Short mmCIF file of C-alpha atoms in Angstrom, two decimals:
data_model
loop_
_atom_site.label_atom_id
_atom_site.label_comp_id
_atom_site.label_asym_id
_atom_site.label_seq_id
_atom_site.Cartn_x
_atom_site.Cartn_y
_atom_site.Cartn_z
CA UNK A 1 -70.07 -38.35 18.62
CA UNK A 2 -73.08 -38.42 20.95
CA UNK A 3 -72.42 -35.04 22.68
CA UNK A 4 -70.52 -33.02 19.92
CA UNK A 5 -68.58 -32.56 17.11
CA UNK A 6 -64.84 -31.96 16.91
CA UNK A 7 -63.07 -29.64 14.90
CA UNK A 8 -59.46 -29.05 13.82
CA UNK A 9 -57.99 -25.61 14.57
CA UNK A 10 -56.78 -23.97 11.67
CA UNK A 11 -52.75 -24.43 11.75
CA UNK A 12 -52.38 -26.10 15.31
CA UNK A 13 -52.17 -29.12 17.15
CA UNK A 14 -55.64 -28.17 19.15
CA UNK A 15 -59.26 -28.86 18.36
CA UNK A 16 -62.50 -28.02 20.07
CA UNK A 17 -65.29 -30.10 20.65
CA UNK A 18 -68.30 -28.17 20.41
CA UNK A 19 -71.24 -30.11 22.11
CA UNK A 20 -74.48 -30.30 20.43
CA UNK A 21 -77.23 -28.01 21.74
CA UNK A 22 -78.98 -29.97 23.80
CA UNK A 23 -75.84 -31.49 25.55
CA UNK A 24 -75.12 -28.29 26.72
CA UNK A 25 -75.80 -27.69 30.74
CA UNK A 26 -74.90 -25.40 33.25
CA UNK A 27 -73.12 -27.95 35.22
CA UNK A 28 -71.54 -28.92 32.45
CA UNK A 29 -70.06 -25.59 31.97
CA UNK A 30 -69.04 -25.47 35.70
CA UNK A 31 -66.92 -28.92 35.24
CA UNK A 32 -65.09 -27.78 31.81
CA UNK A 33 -64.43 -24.77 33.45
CA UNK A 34 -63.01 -26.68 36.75
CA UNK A 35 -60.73 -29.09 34.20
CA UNK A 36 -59.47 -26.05 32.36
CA UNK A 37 -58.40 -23.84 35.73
CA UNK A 38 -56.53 -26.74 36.49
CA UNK A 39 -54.20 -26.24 33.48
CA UNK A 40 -52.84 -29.94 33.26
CA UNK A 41 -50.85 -30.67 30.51
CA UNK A 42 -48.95 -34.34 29.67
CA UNK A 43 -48.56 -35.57 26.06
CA UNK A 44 -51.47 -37.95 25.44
CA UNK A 45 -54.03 -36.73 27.80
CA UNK A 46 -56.39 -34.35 25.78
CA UNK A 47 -57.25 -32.28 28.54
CA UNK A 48 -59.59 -29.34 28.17
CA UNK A 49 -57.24 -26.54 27.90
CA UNK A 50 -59.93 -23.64 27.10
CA UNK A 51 -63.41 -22.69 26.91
CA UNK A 52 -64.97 -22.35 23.46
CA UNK A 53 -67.78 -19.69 23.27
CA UNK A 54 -69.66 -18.60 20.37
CA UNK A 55 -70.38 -15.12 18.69
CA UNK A 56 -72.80 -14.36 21.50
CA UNK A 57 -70.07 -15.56 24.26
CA UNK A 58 -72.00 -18.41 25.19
CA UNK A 59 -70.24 -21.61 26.21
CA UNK A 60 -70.41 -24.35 23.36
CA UNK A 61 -67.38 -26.45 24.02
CA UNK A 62 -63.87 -26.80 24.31
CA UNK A 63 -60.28 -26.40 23.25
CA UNK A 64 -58.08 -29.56 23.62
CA UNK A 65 -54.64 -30.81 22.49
CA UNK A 66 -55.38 -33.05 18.91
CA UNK A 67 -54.81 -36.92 19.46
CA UNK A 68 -53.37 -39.02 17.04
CA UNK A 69 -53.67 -42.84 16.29
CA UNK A 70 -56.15 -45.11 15.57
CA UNK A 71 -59.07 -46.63 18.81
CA UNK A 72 -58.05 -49.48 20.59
CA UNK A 73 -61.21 -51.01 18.95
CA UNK A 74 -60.52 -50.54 15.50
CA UNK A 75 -56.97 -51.11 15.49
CA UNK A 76 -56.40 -54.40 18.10
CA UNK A 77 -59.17 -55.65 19.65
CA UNK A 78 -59.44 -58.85 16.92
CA UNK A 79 -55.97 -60.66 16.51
CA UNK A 80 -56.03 -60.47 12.80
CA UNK A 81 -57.07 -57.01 12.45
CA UNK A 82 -53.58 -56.14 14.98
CA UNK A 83 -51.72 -57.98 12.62
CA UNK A 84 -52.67 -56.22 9.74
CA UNK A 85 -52.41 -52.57 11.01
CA UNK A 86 -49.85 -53.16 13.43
CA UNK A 87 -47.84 -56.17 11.60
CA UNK A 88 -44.72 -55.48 13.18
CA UNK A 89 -45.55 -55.59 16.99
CA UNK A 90 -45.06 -58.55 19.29
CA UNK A 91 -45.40 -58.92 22.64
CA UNK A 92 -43.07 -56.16 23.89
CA UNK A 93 -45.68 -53.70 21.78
CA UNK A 94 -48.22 -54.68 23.75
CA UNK A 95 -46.76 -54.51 27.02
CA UNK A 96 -45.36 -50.59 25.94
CA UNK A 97 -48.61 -49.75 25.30
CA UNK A 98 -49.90 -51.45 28.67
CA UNK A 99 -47.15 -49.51 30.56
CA UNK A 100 -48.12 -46.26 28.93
CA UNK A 101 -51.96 -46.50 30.30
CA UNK A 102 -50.95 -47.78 33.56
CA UNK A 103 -48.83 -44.36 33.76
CA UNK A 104 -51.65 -42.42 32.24
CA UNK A 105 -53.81 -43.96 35.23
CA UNK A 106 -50.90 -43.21 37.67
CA UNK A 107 -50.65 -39.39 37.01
CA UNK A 108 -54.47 -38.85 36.72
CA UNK A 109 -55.30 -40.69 40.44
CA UNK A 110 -52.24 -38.90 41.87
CA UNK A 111 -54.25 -35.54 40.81
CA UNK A 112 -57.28 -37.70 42.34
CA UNK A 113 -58.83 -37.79 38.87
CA UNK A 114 -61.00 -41.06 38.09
CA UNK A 115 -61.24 -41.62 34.34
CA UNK A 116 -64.57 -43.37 34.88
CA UNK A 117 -65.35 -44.83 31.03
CA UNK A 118 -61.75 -46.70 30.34
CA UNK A 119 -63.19 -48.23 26.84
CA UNK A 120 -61.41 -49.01 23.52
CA UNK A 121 -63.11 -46.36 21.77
CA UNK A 122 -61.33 -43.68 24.42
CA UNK A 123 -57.72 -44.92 23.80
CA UNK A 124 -56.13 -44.54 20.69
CA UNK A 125 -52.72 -46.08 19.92
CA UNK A 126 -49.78 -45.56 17.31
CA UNK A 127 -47.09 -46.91 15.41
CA UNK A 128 -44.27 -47.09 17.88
CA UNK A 129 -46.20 -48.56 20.86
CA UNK A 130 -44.90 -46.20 23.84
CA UNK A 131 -47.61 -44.20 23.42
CA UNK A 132 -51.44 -44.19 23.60
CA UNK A 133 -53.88 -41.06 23.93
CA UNK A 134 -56.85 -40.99 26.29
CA UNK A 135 -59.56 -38.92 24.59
CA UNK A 136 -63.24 -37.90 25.90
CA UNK A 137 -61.84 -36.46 28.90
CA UNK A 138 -64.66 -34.16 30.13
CA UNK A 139 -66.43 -37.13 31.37
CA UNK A 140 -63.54 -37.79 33.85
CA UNK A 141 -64.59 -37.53 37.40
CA UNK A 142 -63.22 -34.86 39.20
CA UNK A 143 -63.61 -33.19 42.60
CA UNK A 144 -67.89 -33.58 43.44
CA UNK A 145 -68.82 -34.17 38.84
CA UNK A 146 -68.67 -37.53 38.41
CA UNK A 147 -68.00 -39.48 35.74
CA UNK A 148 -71.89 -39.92 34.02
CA UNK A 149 -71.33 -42.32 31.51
CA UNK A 150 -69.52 -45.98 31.72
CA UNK A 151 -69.36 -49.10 29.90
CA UNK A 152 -70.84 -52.19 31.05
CA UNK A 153 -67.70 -54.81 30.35
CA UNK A 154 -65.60 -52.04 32.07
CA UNK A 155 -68.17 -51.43 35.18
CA UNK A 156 -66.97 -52.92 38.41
CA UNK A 157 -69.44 -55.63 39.62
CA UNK A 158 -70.17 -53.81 42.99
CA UNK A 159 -71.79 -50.73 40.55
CA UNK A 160 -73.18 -52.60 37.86
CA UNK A 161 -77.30 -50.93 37.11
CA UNK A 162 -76.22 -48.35 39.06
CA UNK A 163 -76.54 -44.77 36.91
CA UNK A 164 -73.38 -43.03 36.68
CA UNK A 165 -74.45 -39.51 37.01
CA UNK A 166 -76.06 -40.23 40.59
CA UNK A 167 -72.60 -41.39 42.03
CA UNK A 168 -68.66 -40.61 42.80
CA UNK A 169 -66.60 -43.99 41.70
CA UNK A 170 -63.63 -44.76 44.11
CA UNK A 171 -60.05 -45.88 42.31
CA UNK A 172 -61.24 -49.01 43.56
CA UNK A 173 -63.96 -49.43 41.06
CA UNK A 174 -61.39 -47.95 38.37
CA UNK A 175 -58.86 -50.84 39.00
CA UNK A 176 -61.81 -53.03 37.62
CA UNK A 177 -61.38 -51.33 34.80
CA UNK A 178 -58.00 -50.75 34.65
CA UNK A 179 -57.27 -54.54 34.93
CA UNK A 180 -59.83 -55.34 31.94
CA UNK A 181 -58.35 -53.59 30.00
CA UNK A 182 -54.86 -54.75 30.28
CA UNK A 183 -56.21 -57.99 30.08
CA UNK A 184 -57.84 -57.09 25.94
CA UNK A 185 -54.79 -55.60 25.53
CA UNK A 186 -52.49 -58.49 26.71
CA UNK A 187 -54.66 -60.40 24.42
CA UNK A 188 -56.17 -59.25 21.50
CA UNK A 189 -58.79 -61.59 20.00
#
């Protein structure tokens, strides 16, 4: 990706993302190691769970659980392309899957956690349709570290050209996104 690359731990259900050199910041540092002191662990949320350093114990990145599934973007985002990785959903699929983010959303705002950059390429989705993974978590806004990136179709109108680093978003501005996307999911194509 953009800030890193991921690795699988040998013989575990963890992998670390270890950011590329110049992505690496002392506030980012502070914020990983804000997410992982606040040890929270629920199946599908890849939470930083540890801090990565190298051979010179300097931070690089960090340990999270491994998601599985495919992107909302490359697995249902084109009606034809749903049907032909997921060919036995229907409509009850899709409303699983819409009740699994809305819980996702539910648990992280009753932490007061914003996700900030709901996109299809930061959900992925399985088989059996209860379950969907939220992934590039260490751009979630939390306590005073925003959320610094975003994605215009998901970007409330009210902070639209505004740059993400330089603000805090309120749930508010979240439901925007939150509603968009059950709306592409509701209706692929």
């Amino acid at each position: 990706g953009g800030e890193g690359t991921i690795y699988q731990l040998a013989n575990s259900n963890l992998v670390c993302k270890v950011y590329h050199s110049d992505r690496l910041t002392l506030l980012r540092r502070k914020k990983i190691e804000l997410m992982v002191s606040r040890k929270i662990q629920r199946p599908g949320i890849c939470w930083p769970i540890d801090i990565m350093m190298n051979d010179r114990a300097e931070f690089v990145g960090y340990v999270m659980p491994r998601a599985s599934g495919r992107t909302v973007q490359s697995s249902m985002f084109v009606k034809p392309l749903l049907e032909k990785t997921f060919p036995g959903w229907g409509r009850k699929d899709l409303v699983n899957l819409c009740l699994a983010f809305l819980e996702h959303i539910r648990f992280l705002h009753g932490l007061n956690i914003i996700v900030g950059d709901i996109n299809p390429m930061n959900l992925l989705v399985t088989e059996d349709s209860i379950n969907i993974w939220m992934v590039d978590t260490d751009s979630f806004q939390i306590e005073n570290f925003p959320c610094p990136v975003g994605t215009v179709n998901f970007t409330a109108p009210e902070i639209q050209g505004r740059k993400y680093p330089e603000f805090l978003r309120s749930k508010e501005h979240e439901l925007f996104a939150v509603a968009t996307m059950l709306f592409m999911l509701l209706h692929p194509g």
